[in-house]
């Protein structure tokens, strides 16, 4: 999201809006990317991102292939660059990569010619998630400018938080963050976020309340005493939501740890747009594939 201007973001969101309707047709397929080859290269687990990129590509008639770290020759010691060069030798048009190392997608762009899409790199960015979050909020609220967005939880290890802070701030929202001190990196104000002393401060009058999963896989040692204590002080529950605007949207990038960062009645409540986020993920990823290919073809 660091690369994009507000105009770029609106262009992608408008393109995603135009593609969204395709997913509600009885025949969910257009010829836009026929003949294009797209490789999903995921070094970390994923349900939503991997599947929605694959569905997006298939709905646009591209040929898609999936490769994961556990089934690739990375298991035999092949480096990321060597693996990518070998993929390149098969001439795919787009490689979509998720990797535990921040900067892995950027590194690949220096070594191979195929277009690279970042599907989440370490603690750095998850741009397609931020775009689907923007699309969901824009659909519900009409505009982003002037909204108050509260992001609660493990900010330090969350690439979603980093991309969302950049994206929502660029479009004029006030982004507030809250969580345990051990989950707060030092550079948040530079990204555009307002660091709040408490979750209550963050959610007060908020238009959007977003909870984040604790990224235990990115922590060598536990940074919180217990999950029970975390839930008590930082979990999003209906009592806390009384401080937010009555029409506040409840968001989560998934996967949700119910009863930890969010109570089930909130995750499944009428203000929750968590599954709308997933639906919009397909439209946003269709737009990204289309635009990365130069916006060619007919929808
Ligand atoms: N939001 C998100 O990245 O979910 P997955 O890890 O399931 O792709």
Tab-separated table of C-alpha atoms and ligand atoms in Angstrom:
chain	number	residue	atom	x	y	z
A	1	UNK	CA	0.000	0.000	0.000
A	2	UNK	CA	3.041	2.200	0.418
A	3	UNK	CA	3.370	2.364	-3.384
A	4	UNK	CA	-0.178	3.474	-4.123
A	5	UNK	CA	-1.551	7.007	-4.347
A	6	UNK	CA	-5.199	7.634	-3.339
A	7	UNK	CA	-6.032	7.799	-7.076
A	8	UNK	CA	-4.419	4.372	-7.620
A	9	UNK	CA	-6.424	2.943	-4.719
A	10	UNK	CA	-9.737	4.307	-6.012
A	11	UNK	CA	-8.925	2.989	-9.497
A	12	UNK	CA	-8.397	-0.527	-8.094
A	13	UNK	CA	-11.537	-0.308	-5.924
A	14	UNK	CA	-13.656	0.917	-8.844
A	15	UNK	CA	-12.303	-1.905	-11.005
A	16	UNK	CA	-13.117	-4.398	-8.221
A	17	UNK	CA	-16.662	-3.006	-8.033
A	18	UNK	CA	-17.111	-3.611	-11.741
A	19	UNK	CA	-15.937	-7.229	-11.373
A	20	UNK	CA	-17.983	-8.044	-8.264
A	21	UNK	CA	-21.186	-8.755	-10.178
A	22	UNK	CA	-19.538	-11.619	-12.103
A	23	UNK	CA	-19.436	-13.715	-8.926
A	24	UNK	CA	-23.239	-13.560	-8.593
A	25	UNK	CA	-23.933	-14.780	-12.143
A	26	UNK	CA	-25.070	-18.371	-12.669
A	27	UNK	CA	-22.081	-18.853	-15.027
A	28	UNK	CA	-19.271	-17.200	-13.066
A	29	UNK	CA	-16.746	-16.969	-15.847
A	30	UNK	CA	-15.488	-14.296	-18.252
A	31	UNK	CA	-12.754	-14.700	-20.881
A	32	UNK	CA	-10.657	-11.731	-19.662
A	33	UNK	CA	-7.475	-13.649	-18.777
A	34	UNK	CA	-7.853	-16.606	-21.134
A	35	UNK	CA	-4.440	-18.010	-22.020
A	36	UNK	CA	-2.718	-16.419	-19.013
A	37	UNK	CA	-0.846	-18.607	-16.521
A	38	UNK	CA	-1.013	-17.748	-12.833
A	39	UNK	CA	0.994	-19.510	-10.113
A	40	UNK	CA	-0.052	-19.364	-6.455
A	41	UNK	CA	3.175	-19.836	-4.505
A	42	UNK	CA	2.370	-19.973	-0.789
A	43	UNK	CA	5.124	-20.571	1.761
A	44	UNK	CA	2.711	-20.012	4.664
A	45	UNK	CA	-0.764	-21.416	5.388
A	46	UNK	CA	-3.739	-19.592	3.920
A	47	UNK	CA	-7.428	-20.240	3.392
A	48	UNK	CA	-8.923	-16.937	2.239
A	49	UNK	CA	-6.097	-15.341	0.254
A	50	UNK	CA	-4.942	-18.415	-1.647
A	51	UNK	CA	-8.419	-19.632	-2.501
A	52	UNK	CA	-9.741	-16.210	-3.467
A	53	UNK	CA	-6.788	-15.538	-5.778
A	54	UNK	CA	-7.416	-18.945	-7.357
A	55	UNK	CA	-11.165	-18.355	-7.669
A	56	UNK	CA	-10.514	-14.860	-9.059
A	57	UNK	CA	-8.127	-16.237	-11.675
A	58	UNK	CA	-10.472	-19.079	-12.656
A	59	UNK	CA	-13.461	-16.742	-12.950
A	60	UNK	CA	-11.369	-14.792	-15.471
A	61	UNK	CA	-10.469	-17.990	-17.372
A	62	UNK	CA	-6.760	-17.990	-16.473
A	63	UNK	CA	-4.923	-21.276	-15.942
A	64	UNK	CA	-3.946	-21.526	-12.279
A	65	UNK	CA	-1.398	-23.671	-10.499
A	66	UNK	CA	-0.689	-23.977	-6.788
A	67	UNK	CA	2.620	-24.715	-5.150
A	68	UNK	CA	3.294	-24.703	-1.415
A	69	UNK	CA	6.516	-24.802	0.552
A	70	UNK	CA	5.740	-28.276	1.889
A	71	UNK	CA	5.263	-29.760	-1.591
A	72	UNK	CA	8.032	-27.834	-3.376
A	73	UNK	CA	11.755	-28.470	-3.617
A	74	UNK	CA	12.260	-25.725	-1.025
A	75	UNK	CA	12.023	-28.761	1.303
A	76	UNK	CA	15.198	-30.085	-0.338
A	77	UNK	CA	17.145	-26.893	0.234
A	78	UNK	CA	16.395	-24.931	-2.941
A	79	UNK	CA	16.584	-21.181	-2.366
A	80	UNK	CA	13.619	-18.879	-2.938
A	81	UNK	CA	15.358	-17.195	-5.873
A	82	UNK	CA	16.296	-20.508	-7.504
A	83	UNK	CA	12.736	-21.780	-7.086
A	84	UNK	CA	11.363	-18.573	-8.583
A	85	UNK	CA	13.825	-18.710	-11.503
A	86	UNK	CA	12.671	-22.263	-12.218
A	87	UNK	CA	9.051	-21.129	-12.137
A	88	UNK	CA	10.013	-18.294	-14.475
A	89	UNK	CA	11.532	-20.837	-16.884
A	90	UNK	CA	7.974	-22.175	-17.354
A	91	UNK	CA	6.860	-18.660	-18.346
A	92	UNK	CA	3.932	-17.864	-16.028
A	93	UNK	CA	2.367	-14.432	-16.426
A	94	UNK	CA	1.815	-13.786	-12.722
A	95	UNK	CA	3.319	-15.309	-9.575
A	96	UNK	CA	1.350	-14.663	-6.383
A	97	UNK	CA	3.551	-15.181	-3.366
A	98	UNK	CA	3.038	-15.422	0.379
A	99	UNK	CA	6.214	-15.733	2.416
A	100	UNK	CA	7.275	-15.494	6.056
A	101	UNK	CA	10.125	-13.105	5.171
A	102	UNK	CA	9.310	-9.417	4.822
A	103	UNK	CA	10.486	-8.251	1.410
A	104	UNK	CA	10.424	-11.671	-0.314
A	105	UNK	CA	8.048	-10.512	-3.106
A	106	UNK	CA	10.137	-7.363	-3.701
A	107	UNK	CA	13.263	-9.516	-3.880
A	108	UNK	CA	11.708	-11.707	-6.568
A	109	UNK	CA	10.835	-8.713	-8.738
A	110	UNK	CA	14.581	-8.107	-9.079
A	111	UNK	CA	15.261	-11.624	-10.327
A	112	UNK	CA	12.373	-12.666	-12.553
A	113	UNK	CA	10.254	-11.088	-15.282
A	114	UNK	CA	6.784	-12.443	-14.382
A	115	UNK	CA	4.525	-10.012	-12.554
A	116	UNK	CA	4.662	-10.579	-8.789
A	117	UNK	CA	1.730	-10.009	-6.430
A	118	UNK	CA	2.360	-9.857	-2.696
A	119	UNK	CA	-0.123	-12.101	-0.863
A	120	UNK	CA	1.443	-11.290	2.517
A	121	UNK	CA	5.143	-11.003	3.385
A	122	UNK	CA	6.266	-11.528	6.971
A	123	UNK	CA	5.245	-8.645	9.196
A	124	UNK	CA	5.510	-6.146	6.329
A	125	UNK	CA	2.384	-5.884	4.146
A	126	UNK	CA	-0.772	-7.673	2.996
A	127	UNK	CA	-1.957	-5.225	0.338
A	128	UNK	CA	-4.823	-7.227	-1.167
A	129	UNK	CA	-6.293	-7.576	2.345
A	130	UNK	CA	-6.143	-3.799	2.843
A	131	UNK	CA	-7.857	-3.260	-0.513
A	132	UNK	CA	-10.704	-5.645	0.334
A	133	UNK	CA	-11.030	-3.966	3.727
A	134	UNK	CA	-11.299	-0.573	2.015
A	135	UNK	CA	-13.832	-1.953	-0.455
A	136	UNK	CA	-15.983	-3.361	2.362
A	137	UNK	CA	-15.952	-0.132	4.384
A	138	UNK	CA	-16.584	2.015	1.299
A	139	UNK	CA	-19.561	-0.160	0.296
A	140	UNK	CA	-21.102	0.157	3.752
A	141	UNK	CA	-20.160	3.737	4.639
A	142	UNK	CA	-20.055	5.399	1.219
A	143	UNK	CA	-16.653	6.975	1.759
A	144	UNK	CA	-13.500	6.489	3.818
A	145	UNK	CA	-12.560	10.135	4.381
A	146	UNK	CA	-13.332	11.247	7.942
A	147	UNK	CA	-14.074	7.785	9.358
A	148	UNK	CA	-12.584	6.639	12.646
A	149	UNK	CA	-11.025	3.173	12.309
A	150	UNK	CA	-9.986	1.293	15.480
A	151	UNK	CA	-7.505	-1.558	14.992
A	152	UNK	CA	-6.995	-3.671	18.111
A	153	UNK	CA	-4.504	-6.398	18.910
A	154	UNK	CA	-1.144	-7.638	17.724
A	155	UNK	CA	-0.133	-4.630	15.652
A	156	UNK	CA	3.601	-5.405	15.779
A	157	UNK	CA	3.393	-8.719	13.943
A	158	UNK	CA	0.434	-7.916	11.706
A	159	UNK	CA	1.065	-7.186	8.030
A	160	UNK	CA	-2.674	-6.497	7.777
A	161	UNK	CA	-2.355	-3.721	10.363
A	162	UNK	CA	0.547	-2.143	8.500
A	163	UNK	CA	-1.247	-2.194	5.151
A	164	UNK	CA	-4.545	-1.027	6.657
A	165	UNK	CA	-2.931	1.857	8.554
A	166	UNK	CA	-1.289	3.071	5.334
A	167	UNK	CA	-4.384	2.524	3.188
A	168	UNK	CA	-7.055	4.029	5.443
A	169	UNK	CA	-4.799	6.990	6.362
A	170	UNK	CA	-4.094	7.742	2.691
A	171	UNK	CA	-7.842	7.971	2.076
A	172	UNK	CA	-8.385	10.399	4.955
A	173	UNK	CA	-9.525	8.141	7.808
A	174	UNK	CA	-8.320	8.540	11.380
A	175	UNK	CA	-6.691	5.216	12.265
A	176	UNK	CA	-6.400	4.419	15.967
A	177	UNK	CA	-4.504	1.425	17.283
A	178	UNK	CA	-4.567	-0.249	20.694
A	179	UNK	CA	-3.137	-3.369	22.241
A	180	UNK	CA	-0.631	-4.601	24.812
A	181	UNK	CA	2.585	-2.534	24.873
A	182	UNK	CA	4.511	-5.609	23.721
A	183	UNK	CA	2.410	-5.605	20.531
A	184	UNK	CA	3.033	-1.942	19.704
A	185	UNK	CA	5.970	-1.224	17.383
A	186	UNK	CA	7.673	2.180	17.722
A	187	UNK	CA	6.992	3.559	14.223
A	188	UNK	CA	3.172	3.640	14.217
A	189	UNK	CA	2.754	7.427	14.187
A	190	UNK	CA	5.080	7.621	11.171
A	191	UNK	CA	2.719	5.260	9.325
A	192	UNK	CA	-0.192	7.549	10.159
A	193	UNK	CA	-1.777	5.821	13.176
A	194	UNK	CA	-2.809	7.319	16.504
A	195	UNK	CA	-1.670	5.093	19.390
A	196	UNK	CA	-4.321	4.875	22.127
A	197	UNK	CA	-3.690	4.100	25.791
A	198	UNK	CA	-6.642	1.724	26.002
A	199	UNK	CA	-8.955	-0.259	23.758
A	200	UNK	CA	-11.828	1.821	25.090
A	201	UNK	CA	-10.124	5.019	23.878
A	202	UNK	CA	-9.594	3.437	20.455
A	203	UNK	CA	-13.184	2.250	19.970
A	204	UNK	CA	-14.938	5.319	21.395
A	205	UNK	CA	-17.042	6.809	18.554
A	206	UNK	CA	-15.318	4.485	16.071
A	207	UNK	CA	-17.034	3.784	12.728
A	208	UNK	CA	-15.083	0.560	12.299
A	209	UNK	CA	-13.670	-1.804	14.918
A	210	UNK	CA	-11.168	-4.306	13.587
A	211	UNK	CA	-9.644	-7.050	15.735
A	212	UNK	CA	-6.424	-8.833	14.828
A	213	UNK	CA	-5.267	-12.362	15.556
A	214	UNK	CA	-2.264	-12.822	17.831
A	215	UNK	CA	0.466	-13.932	15.421
A	216	UNK	CA	2.008	-16.566	17.657
A	217	UNK	CA	3.973	-18.002	14.737
A	218	UNK	CA	6.000	-14.774	14.574
A	219	UNK	CA	6.942	-14.662	18.279
A	220	UNK	CA	9.924	-16.550	19.679
A	221	UNK	CA	8.714	-16.054	23.260
A	222	UNK	CA	5.163	-15.299	24.431
A	223	UNK	CA	4.605	-11.516	24.626
A	224	UNK	CA	1.446	-11.729	26.734
A	225	UNK	CA	0.940	-13.580	30.033
A	226	UNK	CA	-2.085	-15.688	29.006
A	227	UNK	CA	-4.764	-15.716	26.308
A	228	UNK	CA	-7.400	-15.440	29.047
A	229	UNK	CA	-5.876	-12.204	30.299
A	230	UNK	CA	-5.522	-10.914	26.740
A	231	UNK	CA	-9.188	-11.620	26.065
A	232	UNK	CA	-10.232	-9.834	29.240
A	233	UNK	CA	-8.331	-6.616	28.485
A	234	UNK	CA	-8.153	-6.544	24.674
A	235	UNK	CA	-10.894	-8.846	23.381
A	236	UNK	CA	-13.734	-7.195	21.442
A	237	UNK	CA	-17.012	-7.887	23.256
A	238	UNK	CA	-20.478	-6.337	23.237
A	239	UNK	CA	-19.801	-4.367	26.420
A	240	UNK	CA	-16.819	-2.636	24.814
A	241	UNK	CA	-18.780	-1.975	21.615
A	242	UNK	CA	-21.217	0.224	23.528
A	243	UNK	CA	-18.541	2.918	23.224
A	244	UNK	CA	-18.349	2.637	19.424
A	245	UNK	CA	-20.872	4.272	17.093
A	246	UNK	CA	-24.143	2.322	17.011
A	247	UNK	CA	-23.599	1.611	13.304
A	248	UNK	CA	-19.945	0.622	13.726
A	249	UNK	CA	-18.745	-2.163	11.438
A	250	UNK	CA	-16.996	-5.140	13.023
A	251	UNK	CA	-14.116	-6.479	10.965
A	252	UNK	CA	-11.464	-9.160	11.196
A	253	UNK	CA	-9.075	-10.357	8.463
A	254	UNK	CA	-9.400	-13.944	9.687
A	255	UNK	CA	-8.772	-16.511	10.874
A	256	UNK	CA	-10.728	-15.535	14.019
A	257	UNK	CA	-9.758	-17.041	17.349
A	258	UNK	CA	-13.201	-16.925	18.915
A	259	UNK	CA	-13.174	-15.961	22.562
A	260	UNK	CA	-9.651	-14.541	22.335
A	261	UNK	CA	-9.531	-11.392	20.181
A	262	UNK	CA	-13.291	-11.368	19.564
A	263	UNK	CA	-16.307	-12.928	21.244
A	264	UNK	CA	-18.499	-15.190	19.074
A	265	UNK	CA	-21.612	-13.000	19.529
A	266	UNK	CA	-19.652	-10.054	18.092
A	267	UNK	CA	-18.082	-12.054	15.244
A	268	UNK	CA	-21.532	-13.379	14.252
A	269	UNK	CA	-23.517	-10.245	15.194
A	270	UNK	CA	-25.501	-8.030	12.858
A	271	UNK	CA	-22.747	-5.420	12.684
A	272	UNK	CA	-20.123	-7.963	11.619
A	273	UNK	CA	-18.942	-7.695	7.988
A	274	UNK	CA	-16.299	-10.398	8.310
A	275	UNK	CA	-17.790	-12.585	5.581
A	276	UNK	CA	-18.413	-9.548	3.339
A	277	UNK	CA	-14.665	-8.952	3.580
A	278	UNK	CA	-14.119	-12.461	2.219
A	279	UNK	CA	-16.640	-11.959	-0.605
A	280	UNK	CA	-14.983	-8.688	-1.601
A	281	UNK	CA	-11.610	-10.431	-1.552
A	282	UNK	CA	-12.529	-12.246	-4.763
A	283	UNK	CA	-13.534	-9.007	-6.540
A	284	UNK	CA	-10.407	-7.163	-5.390
A	285	UNK	CA	-8.176	-10.005	-6.535
A	286	UNK	CA	-9.931	-10.164	-9.913
A	287	UNK	CA	-9.194	-6.449	-10.273
A	288	UNK	CA	-5.551	-6.896	-9.297
A	289	UNK	CA	-4.990	-9.753	-11.764
A	290	UNK	CA	-6.706	-7.772	-14.507
A	291	UNK	CA	-4.755	-4.576	-13.853
A	292	UNK	CA	-1.428	-6.355	-13.437
A	293	UNK	CA	-2.006	-7.829	-16.909
A	294	UNK	CA	-2.414	-4.316	-18.246
A	295	UNK	CA	-6.185	-4.149	-18.121
A	296	UNK	CA	-6.556	-6.179	-21.328
A	297	UNK	CA	-9.540	-8.301	-22.294
A	298	UNK	CA	-13.311	-8.179	-22.024
A	299	UNK	CA	-15.418	-8.770	-18.951
B	1	LIG	N1	-6.775	-12.751	5.780
B	1	LIG	C1	-5.924	-13.717	5.410
B	1	LIG	O1	-4.806	-13.470	4.927
B	1	LIG	O2	-6.399	-14.986	5.618
B	1	LIG	P1	-5.626	-16.296	5.162
B	1	LIG	O3	-4.385	-16.409	5.996
B	1	LIG	O4	-6.583	-17.437	5.400
B	1	LIG	O5	-5.267	-16.153	3.706
